[in-house]
Short mmCIF file of C-alpha atoms (C1' of nucleotides) in Angstrom, two decimals:
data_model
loop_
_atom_site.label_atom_id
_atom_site.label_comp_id
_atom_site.label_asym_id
_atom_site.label_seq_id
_atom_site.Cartn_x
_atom_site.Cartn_y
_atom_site.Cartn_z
CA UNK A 1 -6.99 -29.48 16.61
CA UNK A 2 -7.74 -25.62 16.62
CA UNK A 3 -10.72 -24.08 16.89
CA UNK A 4 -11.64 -20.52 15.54
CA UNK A 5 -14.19 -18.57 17.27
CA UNK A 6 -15.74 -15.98 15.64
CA UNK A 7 -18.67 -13.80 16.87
CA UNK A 8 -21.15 -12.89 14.23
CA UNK A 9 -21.54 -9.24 12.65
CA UNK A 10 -19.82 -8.55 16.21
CA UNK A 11 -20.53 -4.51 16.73
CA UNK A 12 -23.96 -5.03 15.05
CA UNK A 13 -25.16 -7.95 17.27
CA UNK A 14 -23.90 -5.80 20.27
CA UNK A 15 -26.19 -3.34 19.52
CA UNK A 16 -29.00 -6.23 19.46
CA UNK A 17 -28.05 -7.19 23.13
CA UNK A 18 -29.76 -4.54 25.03
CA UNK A 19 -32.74 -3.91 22.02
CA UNK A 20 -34.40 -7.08 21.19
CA UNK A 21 -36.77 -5.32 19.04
CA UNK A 22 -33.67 -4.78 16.53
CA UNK A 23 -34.04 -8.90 16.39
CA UNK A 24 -34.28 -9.47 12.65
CA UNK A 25 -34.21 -5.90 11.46
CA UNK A 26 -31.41 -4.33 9.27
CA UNK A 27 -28.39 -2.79 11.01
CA UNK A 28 -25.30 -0.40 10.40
CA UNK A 29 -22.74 0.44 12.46
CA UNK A 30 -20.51 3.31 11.27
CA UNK A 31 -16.94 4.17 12.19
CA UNK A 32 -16.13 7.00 13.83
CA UNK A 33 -17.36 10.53 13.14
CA UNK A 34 -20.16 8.33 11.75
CA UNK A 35 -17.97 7.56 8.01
CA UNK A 36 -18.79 4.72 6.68
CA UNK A 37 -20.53 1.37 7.56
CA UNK A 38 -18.35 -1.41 9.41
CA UNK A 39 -20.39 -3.81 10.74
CA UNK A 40 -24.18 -4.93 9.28
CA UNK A 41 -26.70 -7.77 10.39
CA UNK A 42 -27.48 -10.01 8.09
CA UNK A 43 -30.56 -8.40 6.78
CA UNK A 44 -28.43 -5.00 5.63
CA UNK A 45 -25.84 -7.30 4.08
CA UNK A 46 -28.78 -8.53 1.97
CA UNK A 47 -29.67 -4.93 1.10
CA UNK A 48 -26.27 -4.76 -0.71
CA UNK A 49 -24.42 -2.70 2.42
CA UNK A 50 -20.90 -3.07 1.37
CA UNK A 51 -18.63 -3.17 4.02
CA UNK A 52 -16.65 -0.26 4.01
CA UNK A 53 -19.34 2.12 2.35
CA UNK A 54 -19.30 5.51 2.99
CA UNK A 55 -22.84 6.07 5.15
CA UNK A 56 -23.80 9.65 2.72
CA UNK A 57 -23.33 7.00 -0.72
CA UNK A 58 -26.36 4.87 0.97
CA UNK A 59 -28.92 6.97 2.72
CA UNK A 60 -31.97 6.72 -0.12
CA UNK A 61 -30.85 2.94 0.52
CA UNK A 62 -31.03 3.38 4.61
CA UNK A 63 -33.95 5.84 4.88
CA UNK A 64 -35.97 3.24 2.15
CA UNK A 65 -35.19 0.40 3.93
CA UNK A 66 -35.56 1.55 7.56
CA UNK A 67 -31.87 0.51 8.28
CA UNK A 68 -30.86 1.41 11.75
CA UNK A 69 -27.86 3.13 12.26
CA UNK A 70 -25.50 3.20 14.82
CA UNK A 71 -22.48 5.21 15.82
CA UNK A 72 -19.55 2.94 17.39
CA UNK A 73 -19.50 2.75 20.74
CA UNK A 74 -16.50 1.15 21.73
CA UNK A 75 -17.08 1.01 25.07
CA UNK A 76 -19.82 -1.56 24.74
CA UNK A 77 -18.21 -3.83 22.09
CA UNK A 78 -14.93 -3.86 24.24
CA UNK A 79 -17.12 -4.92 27.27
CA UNK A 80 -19.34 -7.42 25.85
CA UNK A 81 -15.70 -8.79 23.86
CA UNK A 82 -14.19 -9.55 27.54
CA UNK A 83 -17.14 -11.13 28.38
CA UNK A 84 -17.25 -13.31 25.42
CA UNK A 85 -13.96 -14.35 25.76
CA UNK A 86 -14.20 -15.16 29.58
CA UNK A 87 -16.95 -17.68 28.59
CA UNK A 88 -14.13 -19.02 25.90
CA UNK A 89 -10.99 -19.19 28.50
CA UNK A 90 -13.43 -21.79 30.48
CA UNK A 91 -13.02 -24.02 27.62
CA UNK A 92 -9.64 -24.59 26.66
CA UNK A 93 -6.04 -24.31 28.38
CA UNK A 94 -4.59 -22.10 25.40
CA UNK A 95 -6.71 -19.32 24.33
CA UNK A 96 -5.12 -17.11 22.46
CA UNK A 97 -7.26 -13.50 22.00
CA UNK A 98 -6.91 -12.89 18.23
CA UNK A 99 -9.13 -9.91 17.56
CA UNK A 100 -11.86 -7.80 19.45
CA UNK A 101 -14.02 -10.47 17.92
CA UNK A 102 -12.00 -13.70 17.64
CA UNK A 103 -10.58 -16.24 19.65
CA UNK A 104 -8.07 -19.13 18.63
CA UNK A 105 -8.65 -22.32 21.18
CA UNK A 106 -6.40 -24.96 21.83
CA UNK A 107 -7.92 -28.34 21.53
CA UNK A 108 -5.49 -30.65 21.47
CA UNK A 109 -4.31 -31.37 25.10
CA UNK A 110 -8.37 -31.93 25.63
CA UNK A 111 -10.22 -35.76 25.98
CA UNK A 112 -13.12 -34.78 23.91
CA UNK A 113 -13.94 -36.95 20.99
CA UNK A 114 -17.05 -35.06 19.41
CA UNK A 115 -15.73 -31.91 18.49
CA UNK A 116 -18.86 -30.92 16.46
CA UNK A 117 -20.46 -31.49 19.70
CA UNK A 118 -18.12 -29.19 21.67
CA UNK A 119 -18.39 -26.62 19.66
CA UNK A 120 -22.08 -26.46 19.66
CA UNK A 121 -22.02 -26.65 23.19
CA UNK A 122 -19.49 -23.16 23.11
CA UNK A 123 -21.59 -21.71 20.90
CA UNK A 124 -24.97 -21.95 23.48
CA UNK A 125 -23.56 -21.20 26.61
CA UNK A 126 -21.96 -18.10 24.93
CA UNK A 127 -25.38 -17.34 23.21
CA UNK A 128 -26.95 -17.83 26.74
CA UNK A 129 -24.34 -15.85 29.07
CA UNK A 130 -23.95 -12.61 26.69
CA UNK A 131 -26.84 -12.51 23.97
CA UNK A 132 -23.78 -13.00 21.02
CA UNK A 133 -23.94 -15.46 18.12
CA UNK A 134 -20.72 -17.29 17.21
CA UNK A 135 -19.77 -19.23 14.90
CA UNK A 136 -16.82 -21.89 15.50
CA UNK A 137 -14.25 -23.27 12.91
CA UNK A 138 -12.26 -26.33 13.80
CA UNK A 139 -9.11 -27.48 12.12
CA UNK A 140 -5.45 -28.50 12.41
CA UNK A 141 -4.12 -25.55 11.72
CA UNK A 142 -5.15 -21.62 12.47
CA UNK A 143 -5.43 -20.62 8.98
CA UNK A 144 -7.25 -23.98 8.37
CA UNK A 145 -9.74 -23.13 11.31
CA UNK A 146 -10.17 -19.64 9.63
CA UNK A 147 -11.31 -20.97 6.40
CA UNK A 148 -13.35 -23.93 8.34
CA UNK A 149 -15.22 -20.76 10.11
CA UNK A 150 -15.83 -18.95 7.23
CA UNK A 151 -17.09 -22.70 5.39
CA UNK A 152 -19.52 -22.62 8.33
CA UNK A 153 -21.07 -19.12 8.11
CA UNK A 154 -21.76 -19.81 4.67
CA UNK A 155 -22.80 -23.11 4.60
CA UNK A 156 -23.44 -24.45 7.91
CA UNK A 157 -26.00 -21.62 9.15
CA UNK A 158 -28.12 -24.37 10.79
CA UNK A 159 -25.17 -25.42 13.90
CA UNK A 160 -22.63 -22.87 13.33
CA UNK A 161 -19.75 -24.96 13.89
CA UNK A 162 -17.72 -26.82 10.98
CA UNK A 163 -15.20 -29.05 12.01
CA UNK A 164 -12.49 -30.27 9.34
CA UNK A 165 -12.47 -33.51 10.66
CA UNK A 166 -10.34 -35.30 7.89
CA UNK A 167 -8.61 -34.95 4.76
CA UNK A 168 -12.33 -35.34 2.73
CA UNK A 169 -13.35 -32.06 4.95
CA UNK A 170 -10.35 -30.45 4.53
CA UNK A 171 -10.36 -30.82 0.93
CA UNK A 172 -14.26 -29.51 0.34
CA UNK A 173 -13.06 -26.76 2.17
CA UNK A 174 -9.90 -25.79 0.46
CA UNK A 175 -12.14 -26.49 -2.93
CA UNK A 176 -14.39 -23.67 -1.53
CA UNK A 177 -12.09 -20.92 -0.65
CA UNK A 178 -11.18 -18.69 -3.31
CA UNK A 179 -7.26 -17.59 -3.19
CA UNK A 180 -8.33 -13.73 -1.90
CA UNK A 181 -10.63 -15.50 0.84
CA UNK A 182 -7.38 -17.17 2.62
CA UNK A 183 -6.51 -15.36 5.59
CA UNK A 184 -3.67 -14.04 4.90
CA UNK A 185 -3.78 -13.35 1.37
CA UNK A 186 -5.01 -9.82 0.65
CA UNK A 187 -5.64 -7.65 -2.63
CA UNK A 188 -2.31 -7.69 -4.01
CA UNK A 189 -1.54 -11.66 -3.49
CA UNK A 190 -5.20 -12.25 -4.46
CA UNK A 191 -4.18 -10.77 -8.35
CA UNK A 192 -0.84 -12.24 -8.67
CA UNK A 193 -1.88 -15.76 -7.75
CA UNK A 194 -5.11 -15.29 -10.31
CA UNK A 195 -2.55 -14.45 -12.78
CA UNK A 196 -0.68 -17.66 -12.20
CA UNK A 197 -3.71 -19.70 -12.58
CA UNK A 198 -4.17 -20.50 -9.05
CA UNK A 199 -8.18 -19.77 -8.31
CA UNK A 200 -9.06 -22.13 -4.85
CA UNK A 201 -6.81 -22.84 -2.07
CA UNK A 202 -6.96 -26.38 -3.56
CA UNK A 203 -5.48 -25.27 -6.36
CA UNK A 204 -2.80 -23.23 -4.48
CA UNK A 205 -1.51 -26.50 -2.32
CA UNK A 206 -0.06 -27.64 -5.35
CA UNK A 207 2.18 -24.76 -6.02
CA UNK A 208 5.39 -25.33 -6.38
CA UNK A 209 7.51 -24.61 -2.77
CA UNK A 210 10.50 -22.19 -4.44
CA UNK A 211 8.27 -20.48 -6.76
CA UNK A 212 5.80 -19.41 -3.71
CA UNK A 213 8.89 -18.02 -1.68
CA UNK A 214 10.11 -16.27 -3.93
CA UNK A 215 7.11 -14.83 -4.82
CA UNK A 216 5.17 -14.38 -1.54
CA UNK A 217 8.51 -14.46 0.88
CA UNK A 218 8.07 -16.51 3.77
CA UNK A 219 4.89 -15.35 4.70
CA UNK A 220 3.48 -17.66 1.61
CA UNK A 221 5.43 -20.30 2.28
CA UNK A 222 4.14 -20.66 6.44
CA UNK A 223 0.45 -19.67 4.73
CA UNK A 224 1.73 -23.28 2.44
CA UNK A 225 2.34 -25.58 5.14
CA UNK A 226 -1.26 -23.85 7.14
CA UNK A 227 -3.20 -24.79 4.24
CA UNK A 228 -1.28 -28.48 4.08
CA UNK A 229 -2.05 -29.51 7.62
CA UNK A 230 1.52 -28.23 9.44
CA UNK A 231 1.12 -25.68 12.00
CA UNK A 232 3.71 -22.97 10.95
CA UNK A 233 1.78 -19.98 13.00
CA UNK A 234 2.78 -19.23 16.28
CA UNK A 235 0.32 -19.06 19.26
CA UNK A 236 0.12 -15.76 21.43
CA UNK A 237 -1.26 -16.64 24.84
CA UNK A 238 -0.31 -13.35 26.70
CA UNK A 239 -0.44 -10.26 24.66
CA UNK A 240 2.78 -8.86 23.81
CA UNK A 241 3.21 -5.50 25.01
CA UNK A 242 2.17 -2.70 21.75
CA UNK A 243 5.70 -1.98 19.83
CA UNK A 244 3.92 1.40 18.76
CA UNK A 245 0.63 3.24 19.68
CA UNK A 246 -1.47 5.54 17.66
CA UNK A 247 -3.69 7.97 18.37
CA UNK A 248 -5.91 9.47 15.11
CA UNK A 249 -9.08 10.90 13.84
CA UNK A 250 -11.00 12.79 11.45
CA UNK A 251 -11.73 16.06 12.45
CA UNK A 252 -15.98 16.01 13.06
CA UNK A 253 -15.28 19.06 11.05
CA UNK A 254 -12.53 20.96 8.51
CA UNK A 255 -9.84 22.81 10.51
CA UNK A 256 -8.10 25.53 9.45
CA UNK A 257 -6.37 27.48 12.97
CA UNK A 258 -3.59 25.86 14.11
CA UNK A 259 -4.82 26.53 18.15
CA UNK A 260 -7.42 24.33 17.41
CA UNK A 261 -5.24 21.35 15.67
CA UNK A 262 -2.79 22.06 19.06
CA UNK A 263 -5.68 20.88 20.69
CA UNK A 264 -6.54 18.14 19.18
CA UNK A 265 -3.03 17.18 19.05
CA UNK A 266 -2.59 17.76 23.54
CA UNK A 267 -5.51 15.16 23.41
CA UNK A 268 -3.93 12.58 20.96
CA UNK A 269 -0.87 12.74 22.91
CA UNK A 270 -2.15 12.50 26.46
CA UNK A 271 -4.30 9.62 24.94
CA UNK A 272 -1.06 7.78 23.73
CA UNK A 273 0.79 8.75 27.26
CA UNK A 274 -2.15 7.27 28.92
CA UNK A 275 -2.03 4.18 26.80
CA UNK A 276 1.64 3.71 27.24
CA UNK A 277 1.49 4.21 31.59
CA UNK A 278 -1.23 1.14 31.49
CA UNK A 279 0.94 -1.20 29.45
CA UNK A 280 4.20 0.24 31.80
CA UNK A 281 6.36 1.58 28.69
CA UNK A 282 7.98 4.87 27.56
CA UNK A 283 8.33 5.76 23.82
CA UNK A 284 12.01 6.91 22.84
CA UNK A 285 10.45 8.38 19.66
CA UNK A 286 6.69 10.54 18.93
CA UNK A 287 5.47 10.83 15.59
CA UNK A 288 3.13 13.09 14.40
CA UNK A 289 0.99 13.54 10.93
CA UNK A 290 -1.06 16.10 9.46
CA UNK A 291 -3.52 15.99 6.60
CA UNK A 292 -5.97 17.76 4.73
CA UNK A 293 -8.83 15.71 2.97
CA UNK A 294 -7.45 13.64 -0.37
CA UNK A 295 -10.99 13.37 -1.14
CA UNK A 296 -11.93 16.96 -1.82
CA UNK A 297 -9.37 17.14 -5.30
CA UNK A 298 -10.83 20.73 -5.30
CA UNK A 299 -9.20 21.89 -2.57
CA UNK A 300 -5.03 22.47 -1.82
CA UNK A 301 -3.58 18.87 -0.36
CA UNK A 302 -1.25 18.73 2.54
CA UNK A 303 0.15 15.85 3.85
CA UNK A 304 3.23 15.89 6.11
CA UNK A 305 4.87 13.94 8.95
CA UNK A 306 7.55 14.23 11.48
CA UNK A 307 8.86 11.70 14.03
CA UNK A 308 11.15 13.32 16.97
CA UNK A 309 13.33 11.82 19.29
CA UNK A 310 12.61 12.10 22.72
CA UNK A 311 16.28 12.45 24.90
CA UNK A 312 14.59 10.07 27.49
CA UNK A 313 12.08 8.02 26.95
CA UNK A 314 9.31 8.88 28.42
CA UNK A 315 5.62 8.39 28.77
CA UNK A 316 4.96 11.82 30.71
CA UNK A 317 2.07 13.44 29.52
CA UNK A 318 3.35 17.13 29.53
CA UNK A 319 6.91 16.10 28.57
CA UNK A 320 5.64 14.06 25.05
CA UNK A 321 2.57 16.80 24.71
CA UNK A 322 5.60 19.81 24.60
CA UNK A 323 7.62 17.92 22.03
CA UNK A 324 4.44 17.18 19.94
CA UNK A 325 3.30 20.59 19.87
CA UNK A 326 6.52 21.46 19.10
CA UNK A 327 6.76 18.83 16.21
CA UNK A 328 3.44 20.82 14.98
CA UNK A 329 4.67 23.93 14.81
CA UNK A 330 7.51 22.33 12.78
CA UNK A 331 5.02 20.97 9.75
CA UNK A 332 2.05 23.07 10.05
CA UNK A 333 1.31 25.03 7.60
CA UNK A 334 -1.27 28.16 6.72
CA UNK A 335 -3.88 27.97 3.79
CA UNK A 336 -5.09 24.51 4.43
CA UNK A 337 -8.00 22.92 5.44
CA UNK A 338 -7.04 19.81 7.63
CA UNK A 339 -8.95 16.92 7.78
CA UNK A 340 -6.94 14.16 10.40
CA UNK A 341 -3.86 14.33 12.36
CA UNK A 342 -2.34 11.62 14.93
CA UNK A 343 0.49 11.16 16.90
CA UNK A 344 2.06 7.78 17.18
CA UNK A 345 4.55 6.29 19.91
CA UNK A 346 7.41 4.30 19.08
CA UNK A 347 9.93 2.35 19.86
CA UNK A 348 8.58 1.77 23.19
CA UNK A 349 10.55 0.13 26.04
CA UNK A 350 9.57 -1.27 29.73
CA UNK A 351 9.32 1.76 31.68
CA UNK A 352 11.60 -0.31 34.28
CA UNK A 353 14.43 -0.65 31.42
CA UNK A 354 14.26 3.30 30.69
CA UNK A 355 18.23 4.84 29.96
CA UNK A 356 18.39 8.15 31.64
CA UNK A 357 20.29 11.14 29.91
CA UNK A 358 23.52 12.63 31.01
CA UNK A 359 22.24 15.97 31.11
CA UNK A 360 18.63 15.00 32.22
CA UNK A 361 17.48 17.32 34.87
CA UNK A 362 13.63 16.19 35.17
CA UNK A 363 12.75 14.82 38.32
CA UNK A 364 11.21 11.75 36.76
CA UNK A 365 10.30 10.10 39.75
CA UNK A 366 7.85 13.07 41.22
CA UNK A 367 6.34 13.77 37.52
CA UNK A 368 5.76 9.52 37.30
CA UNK A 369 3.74 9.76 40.63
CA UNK A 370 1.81 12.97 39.50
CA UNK A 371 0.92 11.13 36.51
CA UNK A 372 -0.18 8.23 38.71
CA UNK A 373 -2.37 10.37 40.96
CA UNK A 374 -3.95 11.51 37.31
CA UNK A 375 -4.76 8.01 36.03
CA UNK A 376 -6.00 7.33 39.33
CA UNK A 377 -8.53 9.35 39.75
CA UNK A 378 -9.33 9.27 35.96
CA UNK A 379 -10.07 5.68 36.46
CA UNK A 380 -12.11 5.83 39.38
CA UNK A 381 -14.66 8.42 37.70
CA UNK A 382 -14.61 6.55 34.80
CA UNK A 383 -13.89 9.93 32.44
CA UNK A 384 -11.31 12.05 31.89
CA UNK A 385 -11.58 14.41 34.90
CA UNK A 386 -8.23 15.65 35.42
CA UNK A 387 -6.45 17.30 32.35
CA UNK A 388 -3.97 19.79 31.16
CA UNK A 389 -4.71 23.22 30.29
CA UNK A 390 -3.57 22.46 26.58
CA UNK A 391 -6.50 20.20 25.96
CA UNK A 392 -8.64 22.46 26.28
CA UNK A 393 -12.27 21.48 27.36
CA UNK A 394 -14.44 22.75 24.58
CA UNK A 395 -13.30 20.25 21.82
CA UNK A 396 -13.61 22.12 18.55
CA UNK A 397 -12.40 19.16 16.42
CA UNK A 398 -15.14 16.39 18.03
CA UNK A 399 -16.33 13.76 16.18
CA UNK A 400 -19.86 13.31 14.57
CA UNK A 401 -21.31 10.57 16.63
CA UNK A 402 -25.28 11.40 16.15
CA UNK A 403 -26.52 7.84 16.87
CA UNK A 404 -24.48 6.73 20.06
CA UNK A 405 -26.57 3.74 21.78
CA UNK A 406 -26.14 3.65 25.61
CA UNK A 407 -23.01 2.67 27.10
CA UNK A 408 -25.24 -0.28 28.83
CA UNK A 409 -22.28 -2.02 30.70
CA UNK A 410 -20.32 0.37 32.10
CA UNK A 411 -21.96 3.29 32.77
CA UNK A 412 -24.64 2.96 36.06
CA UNK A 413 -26.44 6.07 34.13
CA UNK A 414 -27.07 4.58 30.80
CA UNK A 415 -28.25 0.98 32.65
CA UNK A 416 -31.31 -0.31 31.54
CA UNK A 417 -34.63 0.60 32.94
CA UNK A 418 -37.12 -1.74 33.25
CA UNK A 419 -40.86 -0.56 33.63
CA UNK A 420 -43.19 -2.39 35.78
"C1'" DT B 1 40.14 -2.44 -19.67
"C1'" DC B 2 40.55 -2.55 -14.50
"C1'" DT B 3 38.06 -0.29 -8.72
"C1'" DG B 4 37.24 -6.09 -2.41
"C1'" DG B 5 34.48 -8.77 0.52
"C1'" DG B 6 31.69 -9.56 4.26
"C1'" DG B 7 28.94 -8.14 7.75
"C1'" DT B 8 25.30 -5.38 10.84
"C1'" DC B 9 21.93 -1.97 11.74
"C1'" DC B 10 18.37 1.16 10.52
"C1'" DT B 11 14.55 2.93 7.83
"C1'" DA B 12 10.86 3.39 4.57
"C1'" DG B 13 7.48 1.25 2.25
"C1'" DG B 14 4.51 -2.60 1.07
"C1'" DA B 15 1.33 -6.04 2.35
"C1'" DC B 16 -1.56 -7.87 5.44
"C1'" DC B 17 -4.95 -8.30 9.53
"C1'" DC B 18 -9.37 -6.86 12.22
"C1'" DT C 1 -21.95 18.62 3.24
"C1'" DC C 2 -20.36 13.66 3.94
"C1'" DT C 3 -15.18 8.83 2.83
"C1'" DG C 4 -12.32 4.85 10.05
"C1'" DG C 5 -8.66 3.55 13.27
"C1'" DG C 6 -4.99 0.67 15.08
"C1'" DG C 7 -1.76 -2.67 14.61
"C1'" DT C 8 2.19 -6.41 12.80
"C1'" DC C 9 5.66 -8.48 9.88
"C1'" DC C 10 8.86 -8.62 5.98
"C1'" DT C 11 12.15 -6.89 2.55
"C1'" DA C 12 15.22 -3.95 0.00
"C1'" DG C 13 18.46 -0.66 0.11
"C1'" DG C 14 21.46 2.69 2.27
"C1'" DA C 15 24.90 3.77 5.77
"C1'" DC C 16 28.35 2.18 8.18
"C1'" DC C 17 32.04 -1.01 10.06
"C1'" DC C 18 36.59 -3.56 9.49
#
DNA sequence: TCTGGGGTCCTAGGACCC
DNA sequence: TCTGGGGTCCTAGGACCC
């Protein structure tokens, strides 16, 4: 048996950690440069807050309702995730760490015979040890524990735990999940199976085996087997270094110079160079995309991309910055107003297994240990304190983030205060 | 009229996930 | 005025090989 741990409204109840008095009170959280609404409590689901919604569609809706909004702030969701997920580790041997959110957990190599009862008990302490609610699907297979964790959100609110126990539980949960609920089938699947008559995953266990590969490939047929009881999905323990990393945002505002994008673009890249140095790989290729806003249809549309070669791969700050600002010279254009650009490493390989170039003349050693001094120190004061002259320090391009909640957990200056 | 057969590698695009 | 960001896997088709 697997079990699927899933923490409720995750960013939103984050925000409830450190403000009790948000306790039963409707809450947003938007994505960046404050877009649209990604995570809501409860109470501002049942105000109609569609995920996904753009925050300027609802604010007669937000301002009548006194919904609280919050910009993301990733660095206390990613906190309060490890600690969440600490608390899991303790109870299984195989944990594998599925989202920033969700947790598969191993249960079969374990004695217990209640697993109701173990999963209520998960549930607590993690309730207890880090103020999250979660909500725990158990099943014999991972898309099977998905659908047994979404059964239990909506119909097991009391325990939060729902535990497919047997093929009478397995079949009033199949019975509830509509075909676009199954994890793994999205939008497109969703309309060609309703088109075929298939409307539950009850119904969709019948399919025949030949016509489901050949029409979903052999995704559908492993999603097949998941929904009849065979394990098909692999498990993950360790995470698997990134194949590619991206670095993008919106622009907080329209850009039109290209100095500025260049700027934006040095701090995408040294973000992805940063990224790639902590996971210990070097890209051999840098991709980088421009755009202006496909929702202004007034306005001129741009959209272009360009993925360079690097000679050696590398994951040099300066060295991938020069060929990325070089890249943008190569597709920028005059006469547009940009909305988002974002550079993406790829192909990336274990900085240990790097080939070096015939002609190379870098001294890669020296610029790898200036670029460990950097991290270093960048680490230890928590911020980016050491940077290149092309990033510039004034960021022209920032993001709208107007209501940023403390960084509670890892910052000593946002901690806190109590009043006696 | 008629134009081989079998294989690998790479890439772009689609679909999906959170 | 205002519309997120970061990934993975799979397939088809083209380029290339002998």
């Amino acid at each position: 048996m697997f079990a699927l741990v899933d923490c409720n409204n995750f960013y939103a109840s984050c925000e409830r950690v450190f403000n009790p008095k948000l306790e039963g009170k409707p809450i947003i959280v938007l994505s960046n440069n404050d877009g649209c609404a990604i995570a809501r409590s409860e109470e501002a689901k049942a105000l109609g807050v569609e995920m996904g919604t753009p925050a300027f569609m609802i604010e007669d809706l937000i301002r009548d309702n006194n919904i609280q909004v919050f910009s993301s702030n990733y660095s206390l969701y990613g906190d309060l995730s490890d600690r969440v997920m600490t608390i899991l580790s303790s109870y299984a041997p195989q944990v594998e760490l599925y989202s920033i959110d969700e947790a598969f957990l191993d249960l079969s190599q374990l004695a217990y015979e209640d697993l109701q009862e173990l999963g209520q008990r998960i549930r607590a302490t993690v309730r207890q040890h880090t103020g999250i609610p979660v909500t725990v699907g158990i099943a014999p297979t991972k898309t099977l524990a998905k659908m047994a964790n979404r059964f239990a959100k909506k119909k097991r609110k009391d325990t939060g735990v729902h535990w497919l126990k047997g093929p009478e539980q397995i079949l009033e949960a199949l019975e509830f999940t509509a075909v676009g609920d199954i994890w793994g089938i999205g939008p497109q699947r969703a309309k060609l199976l309703l088109r075929n008559g298939f409307k539950t995953a009850a119904d969709l266990i019948k399919a025949p085996e030949d016509w489901v590969l050949k029409q979903m490939t052999v995704v559908g047929q492993r999603l097949l087997n998941e929904l009849r009881g065979i394990p098909s999905i692999e498990w993950e323990l360790e995470t698997p270094p990134k194949k590619s990393i991206c670095t993008s945002r919106s622009f907080g505002k329209l850009m039109t110079e290209k100095k500025d994008i260049s700027q934006a673009v040095a701090n995408y890249t040294a973000a992805c160079a940063e990224k790639l140095r902590t996971q210990n790989s070097c890209a051999e290729k840098i991709h980088l995309f421009l755009q202006t806003n496909p929702h202004r249809v007034e306005d001129p549309q741009y959209f272009r991309s360009i993925t360079v070669p690097l000679t050696v791969a590398s994951n040099n700050t300066p060295e991938l910055t020069k060929t990325a600002l070089w890249a943008l010279n190569k597709i920028f254009r005059h006469g547009f107003k940009y909305m988002k650009c974002g550079i993406i490493v790829m192909d990336l390989v274990p900085a240990t297994e790097v080939q070096s170039g015939l002609f190379d003349k870098k001294n890669r050693k020296k610029d790898g240990q200036v670029m460990q001094v950097l991290d270093k120190v960048n680490r230890q004061f928590g911020k980016e304190l050491l940077r290149f002259a092309v990033q510039g320090y004034e960021k022209r391009y920032k993001l709208r983030q107007a209501s940023l909640s403390p960084r509670y957990t890892t910052r000593i200056e946002e901690i806190v205060k109590v009043k006696l």
